[in-house]
Coordinates of N, CA and C and ligand atoms in Angstrom, one line a residue:
X272 N -18.8 -10.5 -32.8 CA -20.4 -10.4 -31.7 C -21.1 -9.0 -32.2
X273 N -21.8 -8.6 -32.3 CA -22.9 -7.5 -33.0 C -23.5 -6.8 -31.7
X274 N -22.9 -5.2 -31.8 CA -23.5 -4.6 -30.8 C -23.9 -4.8 -29.5
X275 N -23.3 -6.2 -28.6 CA -23.5 -6.3 -27.4 C -22.7 -5.7 -26.3
X276 N -23.3 -5.6 -25.3 CA -23.0 -4.5 -24.4 C -22.3 -5.6 -23.4
X277 N -20.9 -5.8 -22.9 CA -20.3 -6.5 -22.0 C -20.0 -5.4 -21.0
X278 N -20.6 -5.8 -19.6 CA -20.2 -4.9 -18.7 C -19.3 -5.6 -17.4
X279 N -17.9 -5.0 -17.2 CA -16.8 -5.8 -16.3 C -16.6 -4.8 -15.2
X280 N -17.5 -5.1 -14.1 CA -16.7 -4.6 -13.1 C -16.3 -5.4 -11.7
X281 N -15.5 -4.5 -10.8 CA -15.0 -5.1 -9.7 C -13.8 -4.2 -9.4
X282 N -13.3 -4.8 -8.3 CA -12.1 -4.3 -7.2 C -10.8 -3.8 -8.7
X283 N -10.1 -2.8 -8.1 CA -8.9 -2.5 -8.5 C -8.0 -3.8 -8.8
X284 N -7.0 -3.7 -9.6 CA -6.1 -4.7 -10.0 C -6.7 -6.2 -9.7
X285 N -7.4 -6.6 -10.6 CA -8.4 -8.1 -10.2 C -7.9 -8.5 -11.6
X286 N -7.6 -7.9 -12.5 CA -7.5 -8.2 -14.1 C -8.4 -7.7 -14.7
X287 N -9.2 -6.9 -14.7 CA -10.2 -6.3 -15.3 C -10.1 -5.8 -16.7
X288 N -9.1 -4.6 -16.4 CA -8.7 -4.3 -17.7 C -8.2 -5.3 -18.7
X289 N -7.4 -6.0 -18.2 CA -6.4 -6.9 -19.4 C -7.3 -7.6 -20.0
X290 N -8.5 -8.3 -18.9 CA -9.3 -9.2 -19.8 C -10.1 -8.5 -20.8
X291 N -10.4 -7.2 -20.3 CA -11.3 -6.8 -21.3 C -11.0 -6.5 -22.4
X292 N -9.5 -6.0 -22.2 CA -9.2 -6.1 -23.5 C -8.8 -7.5 -24.1
X293 N -8.7 -8.4 -24.0 CA -9.0 -9.9 -24.5 C -9.9 -9.8 -25.2
X294 N -10.9 -9.8 -24.2 CA -12.3 -9.6 -24.7 C -12.9 -9.0 -25.6
X295 N -12.2 -7.9 -25.8 CA -12.5 -7.3 -26.9 C -12.0 -7.8 -28.4
X296 N -10.7 -8.2 -28.1 CA -10.3 -8.3 -29.7 C -10.6 -9.4 -30.0
X297 N -11.2 -10.4 -28.8 CA -11.6 -12.0 -29.2 C -13.0 -11.5 -29.9
X298 N -13.6 -10.8 -29.6 CA -15.1 -10.8 -30.1 C -15.2 -9.4 -30.8
X299 N -14.5 -8.6 -31.2 CA -14.2 -7.6 -32.1 C -15.2 -6.5 -31.8
X300 N -15.4 -6.0 -30.5 CA -16.0 -5.2 -30.0 C -15.0 -3.8 -29.2
X301 N -15.4 -2.8 -29.6 CA -14.6 -1.8 -28.7 C -14.4 -2.1 -27.2
X302 N -13.3 -1.5 -26.8 CA -12.9 -1.6 -25.4 C -13.1 -0.2 -24.9
X303 N -13.6 -0.1 -24.0 CA -13.8 1.3 -23.1 C -13.1 1.3 -21.6
X304 N -12.1 1.8 -21.2 CA -11.5 2.2 -19.8 C -12.7 3.3 -18.9
X305 N -13.8 3.2 -18.3 CA -14.3 4.2 -17.8 C -13.4 4.7 -16.7
X306 N -12.7 4.0 -15.8 CA -12.1 4.4 -14.8 C -10.8 5.7 -15.5
X307 N -10.9 5.7 -16.8 CA -9.7 6.4 -17.4 C -10.2 7.9 -17.1
X308 N -11.7 8.0 -17.5 CA -12.2 9.2 -17.5 C -12.4 9.7 -16.1
X309 N -12.3 9.1 -15.1 CA -12.2 9.5 -13.5 C -10.9 10.1 -13.4
X310 N -10.0 9.3 -13.6 CA -8.7 9.6 -13.8 C -8.2 11.1 -14.4
X311 N -8.9 10.9 -15.5 CA -8.6 12.3 -16.6 C -9.0 13.5 -16.0
X312 N -10.2 13.2 -15.1 CA -11.0 14.5 -14.4 C -10.0 14.9 -13.5
X313 N -9.8 13.7 -12.6 CA -8.8 14.2 -11.5 C -7.3 14.8 -11.5
X314 N -7.0 14.6 -12.8 CA -5.7 14.9 -13.5 C -5.7 16.3 -13.7
X315 N -6.9 16.7 -14.1 CA -7.3 18.2 -14.6 C -7.4 19.0 -13.3
X316 N -8.2 18.2 -12.6 CA -8.4 19.1 -11.2 C -7.3 19.3 -10.0
X317 N -6.2 18.3 -10.1 CA -5.2 18.7 -10.0 C -3.8 19.9 -10.3
X318 N -4.1 19.7 -11.6 CA -3.0 20.6 -12.6 C -4.2 22.3 -12.1
X319 N -5.2 21.9 -12.1 CA -5.7 23.3 -12.1 C -5.9 23.9 -10.4
X320 N -5.7 23.0 -9.4 CA -5.3 23.3 -8.2 C -7.1 23.4 -7.5
X321 N -7.9 22.6 -8.3 CA -9.3 22.6 -8.0 C -9.3 21.2 -6.6
X322 N -7.9 20.4 -6.6 CA -7.9 19.6 -5.1 C -6.7 20.1 -5.2
X323 N -6.5 20.3 -3.5 CA -4.9 20.9 -3.1 C -5.0 20.3 -1.8
X324 N -4.2 19.4 -1.5 CA -4.1 18.7 0.0 C -5.3 18.2 0.0
X325 N -6.0 18.1 1.3 CA -7.6 17.5 1.5 C -8.3 18.5 1.1
X326 N -8.1 19.5 0.6 CA -9.2 20.6 0.1 C -9.8 20.1 -1.6
X327 N -10.8 19.9 -1.5 CA -11.6 19.8 -2.9 C -12.7 21.0 -2.8
X328 N -12.2 21.7 -4.3 CA -13.2 22.9 -4.5 C -14.4 22.4 -5.6
X329 N -15.5 21.8 -5.2 CA -16.2 21.3 -5.8 C -16.9 22.3 -6.7
X330 N -17.0 23.2 -6.5 CA -18.0 24.6 -7.3 C -16.8 25.0 -8.7
X331 N -15.7 24.9 -8.1 CA -14.7 24.8 -9.5 C -14.8 23.8 -10.2
X332 N -14.7 22.8 -9.8 CA -14.6 21.5 -10.7 C -15.9 21.5 -11.1
X333 N -17.2 21.8 -10.9 CA -18.3 21.5 -11.5 C -18.5 22.5 -12.8
X334 N -18.0 23.3 -12.2 CA -18.0 24.8 -13.5 C -16.9 24.5 -14.2
X335 N -15.7 23.8 -14.4 CA -14.3 23.7 -14.9 C -14.8 22.6 -15.9
X336 N -15.4 21.5 -15.5 CA -15.9 20.4 -16.5 C -16.6 20.6 -17.7
X337 N -17.4 21.9 -17.4 CA -17.9 21.8 -18.8 C -17.5 22.3 -19.7
X338 N -16.5 22.9 -19.4 CA -16.1 23.6 -20.9 C -14.9 22.2 -21.4
X339 N -14.7 21.4 -21.0 CA -13.4 20.3 -21.2 C -14.2 19.6 -22.4
X340 N -13.0 18.9 -23.2 CA -13.6 18.1 -24.2 C -12.6 16.5 -23.6
X341 N -13.4 15.6 -23.3 CA -12.3 14.3 -23.1 C -13.3 13.3 -23.5
X342 N -12.5 12.6 -24.5 CA -13.1 11.0 -24.9 C -11.8 10.2 -25.0
X343 N -12.2 8.9 -25.3 CA -11.4 7.7 -25.1 C -11.5 7.3 -26.8
X344 N -10.3 7.2 -27.2 CA -10.0 6.7 -28.2 C -10.0 5.3 -28.5
X345 N -11.2 4.7 -28.6 CA -11.0 3.0 -29.0 C -10.2 2.4 -29.8
X346 N -9.5 3.0 -30.7 CA -8.4 2.4 -31.4 C -7.1 1.9 -31.1
X347 N -6.9 3.1 -30.3 CA -5.6 3.2 -29.5 C -5.5 3.3 -28.0
X348 N -6.7 3.0 -27.6 CA -7.0 3.1 -26.1 C -6.1 4.3 -25.5
X349 N -6.1 5.3 -26.0 CA -5.8 6.6 -25.4 C -7.2 7.6 -24.9
X350 N -6.5 8.2 -23.7 CA -7.6 9.1 -23.3 C -7.3 10.8 -23.7
X351 N -7.8 11.4 -24.2 CA -7.7 12.8 -24.8 C -8.3 13.6 -24.2
X352 N -7.6 14.3 -23.5 CA -8.2 15.7 -22.8 C -8.0 17.0 -23.6
X353 N -9.0 17.7 -24.1 CA -8.7 19.0 -25.1 C -7.7 18.6 -25.8
X354 N -8.0 17.8 -26.6 CA -7.0 17.3 -27.8 C -5.6 17.2 -27.2
X355 N -5.5 17.0 -25.9 CA -3.9 16.3 -25.6 C -3.9 15.1 -24.9
X356 N -3.0 14.0 -25.5 CA -3.0 12.7 -24.8 C -2.8 12.5 -23.4
X357 N -3.5 12.1 -22.5 CA -2.7 12.2 -21.1 C -2.9 10.9 -20.6
X358 N -2.7 9.9 -21.6 CA -2.8 8.4 -20.9 C -1.6 8.3 -20.1
X359 N -0.7 8.2 -20.1 CA 0.3 8.0 -19.4 C 0.0 8.8 -18.2
X360 N 0.1 10.1 -18.0 CA -0.5 10.9 -16.8 C -0.9 10.4 -15.9
X361 N -2.2 9.8 -16.3 CA -3.2 9.4 -15.0 C -3.2 8.1 -14.5
X362 N -2.0 7.9 -14.9 CA -1.7 6.5 -14.0 C -0.6 6.8 -12.8
X363 N -0.2 8.5 -12.4 CA 0.7 8.3 -11.6 C 0.3 8.2 -10.3
X364 N 1.2 8.1 -9.3 CA 1.0 7.9 -7.7 C -0.3 9.2 -7.1
X365 N -0.2 10.3 -8.0 CA -0.8 11.6 -7.3 C -2.4 11.1 -7.8
X366 N -2.4 11.1 -8.9 CA -3.8 10.7 -9.3 C -4.5 9.5 -8.5
X367 N -3.7 8.3 -8.5 CA -4.8 7.3 -8.1 C -5.0 7.6 -6.6
X368 N -4.0 8.1 -5.9 CA -4.3 8.5 -4.5 C -5.6 9.4 -4.4
X369 N -5.9 10.2 -5.7 CA -7.1 11.2 -5.4 C -8.3 10.8 -6.3
X370 N -7.9 10.1 -7.2 CA -9.4 9.5 -8.0 C -10.4 9.1 -7.4
X371 N -10.7 8.6 -6.4 CA -11.5 8.2 -5.3 C -12.7 8.9 -5.0
X372 N -11.8 10.2 -4.4 CA -12.5 11.6 -4.0 C -13.2 12.0 -4.9
X373 N -12.6 12.5 -6.5 CA -13.5 12.8 -7.0 C -14.4 11.9 -7.6
X374 N -14.4 10.5 -7.8 CA -15.0 9.6 -8.4 C -16.5 9.6 -7.7
X375 N -16.5 10.1 -6.3 CA -17.6 10.5 -5.4 C -18.3 11.4 -6.0
X376 N -18.2 12.6 -6.5 CA -19.0 13.7 -6.7 C -20.1 13.5 -7.7
X377 N -21.1 13.8 -7.3 CA -22.4 13.2 -8.1 C -22.0 13.9 -9.7
X378 N -22.0 15.2 -9.6 CA -21.9 15.4 -10.9 C -20.9 15.5 -11.7
X379 N -19.6 14.6 -11.4 CA -18.5 14.2 -12.1 C -19.2 12.9 -12.5
X380 N -19.9 12.0 -11.6 CA -20.5 10.6 -12.4 C -21.4 11.1 -13.5
X381 N -22.4 12.4 -13.1 CA -23.2 12.4 -14.4 C -22.8 12.9 -15.6
X382 N -21.5 13.7 -15.4 CA -20.5 14.1 -16.7 C -20.2 13.1 -17.6
X383 N -19.7 12.2 -16.7 CA -19.4 11.0 -17.2 C -19.9 10.2 -18.0
X384 N -21.2 9.7 -17.1 CA -22.1 8.9 -17.4 C -23.2 9.2 -18.8
X385 N -22.9 10.3 -19.0 CA -23.5 10.6 -20.5 C -22.7 10.1 -21.7
X386 N -21.2 10.4 -21.2 CA -20.4 10.1 -22.5 C -20.3 8.5 -22.7
X387 N -20.4 7.8 -21.3 CA -20.4 6.0 -21.6 C -21.1 6.0 -22.2
X388 N -23.1 6.3 -21.9 CA -24.2 5.8 -22.9 C -23.9 6.1 -24.1
X389 N -23.4 7.1 -24.5 CA -23.4 7.8 -25.9 C -22.3 6.6 -26.6
X390 N -21.2 6.2 -25.9 CA -20.3 5.4 -26.5 C -20.9 4.2 -26.8
X391 N -21.7 3.7 -25.8 CA -22.1 2.3 -25.6 C -23.6 1.9 -26.5
X392 N -23.9 3.0 -26.7 CA -25.7 3.3 -27.8 C -25.0 2.9 -29.1
X393 N -23.9 3.3 -29.5 CA -23.3 3.4 -31.0 C -22.6 2.2 -31.7
X394 N -21.9 1.7 -30.9 CA -21.1 0.3 -31.3 C -21.3 -1.1 -30.9
X395 N -21.9 -0.9 -29.3 CA -21.8 -1.9 -28.8 C -20.1 -2.0 -28.0
X396 N -19.6 -2.7 -27.0 CA -18.5 -2.5 -26.4 C -18.5 -3.3 -25.0
X397 N -17.1 -3.7 -24.7 CA -16.9 -3.9 -23.5 C -16.3 -2.9 -23.0
X398 N -17.1 -2.4 -21.6 CA -16.3 -1.6 -20.8 C -16.3 -2.2 -19.2
X399 N -15.4 -1.4 -19.0 CA -14.9 -1.8 -17.3 C -14.8 -0.8 -16.7
X400 N -15.1 -0.8 -15.1 CA -15.3 0.2 -14.5 C -15.9 -0.1 -12.7
X401 N -16.9 0.5 -12.0 CA -17.1 0.0 -10.9 C -18.6 -0.3 -10.9
X402 N -19.4 0.7 -11.6 CA -20.7 0.6 -11.8 C -21.4 0.3 -13.2
X403 N -21.0 0.1 -14.1 CA -21.3 -0.5 -15.5 C -22.7 -1.3 -15.4
X404 N -22.6 -2.8 -14.8 CA -23.3 -3.0 -14.7 C -25.1 -2.9 -14.0
X405 N -24.5 -2.3 -12.9 CA -25.4 -1.8 -12.1 C -26.0 -0.4 -12.4
X406 N -25.5 0.6 -12.8 CA -26.0 2.1 -13.3 C -25.6 2.5 -14.9
X407 N -24.8 2.3 -15.2 CA -24.3 2.7 -16.6 C -25.3 1.9 -17.5
X408 N -25.4 0.6 -17.7 CA -26.0 -0.4 -18.8 C -26.8 -1.3 -18.1
X409 N -27.4 -0.9 -17.1 CA -28.2 -2.2 -16.0 C -28.6 -3.4 -16.8
X410 N -28.9 -2.6 -18.3 CA -29.5 -4.0 -19.2 C -28.5 -4.7 -20.2
X411 N -27.0 -4.4 -19.4 CA -26.1 -5.1 -20.6 C -26.5 -6.6 -20.8
X412 N -25.7 -7.3 -22.0 CA -26.1 -8.2 -22.3 C -25.3 -9.4 -21.4
X413 N -24.2 -9.0 -20.9 CA -23.3 -9.8 -19.9 C -22.7 -8.7 -19.2
X414 N -23.2 -9.5 -17.9 CA -22.6 -9.2 -16.8 C -21.4 -9.7 -15.8
X415 N -19.8 -9.2 -15.6 CA -19.1 -9.7 -14.8 C -18.6 -8.9 -13.8
X416 N -18.4 -9.4 -12.5 CA -18.0 -8.9 -11.4 C -16.7 -9.8 -10.7
X417 N -15.6 -8.7 -10.9 CA -14.1 -9.2 -10.5 C -13.8 -9.3 -9.1
X418 N -13.2 -10.4 -8.5 CA -12.7 -9.9 -7.0 C -11.3 -10.6 -7.1
X419 N -10.8 -10.4 -6.2 CA -9.2 -10.9 -5.7 C -8.8 -10.4 -4.3
X420 N -8.5 -11.5 -3.9 CA -7.7 -11.1 -2.0 C -6.9 -9.7 -2.3
X421 N -7.1 -8.9 -1.4 CA -6.3 -7.6 -1.7 C -4.7 -7.9 -2.0
X422 N -4.3 -8.9 -1.2 CA -2.5 -8.9 -1.2 C -2.3 -9.3 -2.3
X423 N -3.3 -9.8 -3.0 CA -2.7 -10.5 -4.8 C -2.6 -9.1 -5.7
X424 N -4.1 -8.4 -5.1 CA -3.9 -7.3 -6.4 C -2.8 -6.4 -5.8
X425 N -2.6 -6.0 -4.5 CA -1.7 -5.1 -4.1 C 0.0 -5.9 -4.9
X426 N 0.0 -6.8 -4.9 CA 1.1 -7.3 -5.3 C 1.1 -7.0 -7.1
X427 N -0.1 -7.3 -7.7 CA -0.3 -7.1 -9.2 C 0.3 -5.7 -9.4
X428 N -0.2 -4.8 -8.6 CA -0.7 -3.4 -8.9 C 1.2 -2.7 -8.8
X429 N 1.6 -3.5 -7.5 CA 3.0 -2.7 -7.4 C 4.2 -3.3 -8.3
X430 N 3.9 -4.3 -9.1 CA 4.6 -5.1 -10.1 C 4.3 -3.9 -11.7
X431 N 3.3 -3.7 -11.8 CA 2.6 -2.8 -12.7 C 3.1 -1.5 -12.7
X432 N 3.2 -1.0 -11.5 CA 3.8 0.2 -11.0 C 5.0 0.5 -11.2
X433 N 5.7 -0.4 -10.7 CA 7.4 -0.8 -11.0 C 7.7 -0.6 -12.6
X434 N 7.0 -1.2 -13.4 CA 7.4 -1.5 -15.1 C 7.1 -0.5 -15.4
X435 N 6.0 0.7 -14.9 CA 6.0 1.7 -15.3 C 6.8 2.9 -15.3
X436 N 7.5 2.6 -14.0 CA 8.5 3.7 -13.6 C 7.9 4.2 -12.5
X437 N 7.0 3.9 -11.8 CA 6.6 4.5 -10.8 C 6.9 3.6 -9.2
X438 N 8.1 4.2 -8.3 CA 8.3 3.3 -7.6 C 7.9 3.6 -6.0
X439 N 7.0 2.5 -5.5 CA 6.3 3.0 -4.1 C 6.8 1.4 -3.5
X440 N 6.9 1.3 -2.2 CA 6.7 0.3 -1.7 C 5.3 -0.6 -1.6
X441 N 5.6 -2.1 -1.4 CA 4.5 -3.4 -1.4 C 3.6 -2.8 -0.6
X442 N 3.8 -1.7 0.7 CA 2.8 -1.6 1.9 C 2.2 -0.4 1.4
X443 N 3.0 0.7 0.8 CA 2.0 1.6 0.3 C 1.0 1.5 -0.4
X444 N 1.0 0.5 -1.2 CA 0.3 0.3 -2.7 C -1.1 -0.2 -2.0
X445 N -0.4 -1.4 -0.9 CA -1.7 -2.0 -0.4 C -2.9 -1.1 0.3
X446 N -1.8 -0.2 1.2 CA -2.8 0.8 2.0 C -3.6 1.8 1.1
X447 N -3.1 2.1 -0.2 CA -3.7 3.1 -0.8 C -5.0 1.9 -1.7
X448 N -4.2 0.8 -2.1 CA -5.5 0.0 -2.4 C -7.1 -0.2 -1.5
X449 N -6.7 -0.4 -0.5 CA -7.7 -0.5 0.5 C -8.2 0.5 1.1
X450 N -7.7 1.6 0.8 CA -8.3 3.2 1.1 C -9.4 3.3 -0.3
X451 N -9.2 2.8 -1.5 CA -9.6 3.3 -2.7 C -10.9 2.2 -2.3
X452 N -10.7 1.2 -2.4 CA -11.7 0.2 -2.2 C -12.9 0.4 -1.1
X453 N -12.2 1.0 0.1 CA -13.6 1.7 1.0 C -14.0 3.0 0.7
X454 N -13.7 3.7 -0.5 CA -13.9 5.0 -0.7 C -15.1 4.3 -1.9
X455 N -14.5 3.3 -2.6 CA -15.5 2.9 -3.8 C -16.7 2.4 -3.0
X456 N -16.6 1.7 -2.2 CA -17.9 0.8 -1.8 C -18.6 1.3 -1.1
X457 N -18.1 2.4 -0.1 CA -18.8 3.2 0.5 C -19.6 4.4 0.2
X458 N -19.3 4.9 -1.4 CA -20.1 6.4 -1.5 C -21.2 6.1 -1.7
X459 N -21.9 7.4 -1.7 CA -23.2 7.3 -1.7 C -23.8 7.0 -3.4
X460 N -23.4 7.9 -4.1 CA -23.5 7.6 -5.4 C -22.9 6.6 -6.1
X461 N -23.6 5.8 -7.0 CA -23.1 4.2 -7.5 C -22.1 3.6 -7.1
X462 N -22.2 3.2 -5.3 CA -21.1 2.6 -5.2 C -20.9 1.2 -5.9
X463 N -19.2 0.7 -5.4 CA -19.0 -0.5 -6.3 C -19.8 -1.6 -5.4
X464 N -20.6 -2.3 -6.1 CA -21.0 -3.6 -5.9 C -21.6 -4.4 -7.0
X465 N -21.9 -6.0 -6.5 CA -22.2 -6.7 -7.6 C -23.5 -6.6 -8.4
X466 N -23.8 -6.4 -9.6 CA -25.3 -6.5 -9.8 C -25.9 -7.7 -9.5
X467 N -27.3 -7.7 -9.3 CA -27.6 -9.0 -8.7 C -27.4 -10.2 -9.7
X468 N -27.5 -9.7 -11.3 CA -27.4 -10.7 -12.2 C -26.0 -10.8 -12.9
X469 N -25.2 -10.4 -11.7 CA -23.4 -10.0 -12.4 C -23.1 -11.4 -12.3
X470 N -22.3 -12.2 -13.0 CA -21.3 -13.5 -12.7 C -19.9 -12.9 -12.0
X471 N -19.8 -14.0 -11.0 CA -18.6 -13.3 -9.9 C -17.4 -14.0 -10.5
X472 N -16.3 -13.5 -10.6 CA -14.9 -14.3 -11.0 C -14.1 -13.8 -9.6
X473 N -13.4 -14.8 -8.9 CA -12.5 -14.6 -8.1 C -11.4 -15.0 -8.6
X474 N -10.2 -13.8 -9.3 CA -9.0 -14.2 -10.0 C -8.1 -14.3 -9.5
X475 N -7.9 -14.3 -7.6 CA -6.7 -14.7 -6.9 C -6.3 -15.6 -7.7
X476 N -6.8 -17.1 -8.0 CA -5.6 -17.9 -8.0 C -5.7 -18.4 -9.3
X477 N -6.0 -17.4 -10.3 CA -6.2 -17.7 -11.9 C -5.1 -17.4 -12.9
X478 N -4.8 -17.8 -13.7 CA -4.0 -17.2 -14.6 C -4.8 -16.0 -15.4
X479 N -4.1 -15.4 -16.4 CA -5.2 -14.6 -17.2 C -5.5 -15.5 -18.2
X480 N -5.3 -16.4 -18.6 CA -5.7 -17.5 -19.7 C -6.9 -18.2 -18.9
X481 N -6.3 -18.7 -17.8 CA -8.0 -19.1 -17.1 C -8.9 -18.4 -16.7
X482 N -8.8 -17.3 -16.5 CA -9.7 -16.3 -16.5 C -10.4 -16.1 -17.7
X483 N -10.0 -16.3 -19.0 CA -10.0 -15.6 -19.9 C -11.4 -16.8 -20.4
X484 N -10.9 -18.1 -20.4 CA -11.0 -19.3 -20.3 C -13.1 -19.0 -19.7
X485 N -13.0 -18.9 -18.7 CA -13.8 -18.7 -17.8 C -15.1 -17.9 -18.5
X486 N -14.5 -16.7 -18.9 CA -15.4 -15.5 -19.4 C -15.8 -16.2 -20.7
X487 N -15.1 -16.6 -21.6 CA -15.8 -17.1 -22.6 C -16.8 -18.0 -22.7
X488 N -16.3 -18.9 -22.0 CA -17.2 -20.1 -21.4 C -18.3 -19.4 -21.0
X489 N -18.9 -18.6 -20.3 CA -20.0 -17.9 -19.7 C -20.5 -17.4 -20.8
X490 N -20.0 -16.9 -21.7 CA -20.7 -16.0 -23.0 C -20.8 -17.0 -23.7
X491 N -20.5 -17.8 -24.2 CA -20.8 -19.0 -25.1 C -21.8 -19.9 -24.5
X492 N -21.9 -19.9 -23.4 CA -23.2 -20.7 -22.6 C -24.4 -20.2 -22.6
X493 N -24.4 -18.8 -22.7 CA -25.7 -18.0 -22.3 C -26.6 -17.7 -24.0
Ligands
LIG671 O1 -10.5 1.3 -12.6 P1 -9.5 2.4 -12.3 O2 -8.4 1.7 -11.2 O3 -8.4 3.1 -13.3 O4 -10.4 3.4 -11.5 C1 -9.8 4.7 -11.0 C2 -11.3 5.0 -10.0 O5 -12.3 5.8 -10.9 C3 -11.4 4.1 -9.2 O6 -10.8 4.3 -7.8 C4 -13.0 4.2 -9.0 C5 -13.5 5.3 -10.3 N1 -14.3 4.7 -11.1 C6 -15.6 4.5 -10.5 O7 -16.2 5.6 -9.6 N2 -16.5 4.3 -11.6 C7 -16.4 3.5 -12.7 N3 -16.9 3.1 -13.6 C8 -15.0 3.5 -13.0 C9 -14.2 4.2 -12.0

């Protein structure tokens, strides 16, 4: 597919990133994980002490991000910050529990928005996130919105974290997920919500293959 923009939004752990990657290789389009950018800034803010416990030093973040170079390498799905690969580090429990606070900040969103639009305009792509179909690419060629029951999402996230060496209880994962949903949907700038023209897919009772078949059929049908 040539230069199409496919926006995949929705709640955490609904299968967005796995299905976006499957779609990207099927259609021959690059895949971009927009959440990785927000996680990257959060990782940096934690390292630099710009967030510490409940304090967020907004001025330090706003000033600090002016000097950084952050990009997503679409050939191997790596997030590079100041020439260092931080792909694994951004999945930690600490980053996950702080990322929503950083993603709320308008100057962080604006900084990332500029990069997202540049990447999309040059190649076409599959991008997943929370506001891709509503704010980043409101004219995307295809828009999907993924949902699933919180218990199913928490179970998936718990299994994923265990496989990556992070040991948390299911209850902790569920609590953190629900908290993230709340902050993401209630924030003032670019909240998580379905675009009017997005196709909603509930993946609670679907296998990856079933969800993928639905995605492809919607794309072929249009
Ligand atoms: O998809 P993820 O779980 O890696 O996203 C991490 C956080 O980043 C999520 O809690 C909300 C935020 N995010 C966002 O606000 N807008 C996006 N387009 C993508 C992610």
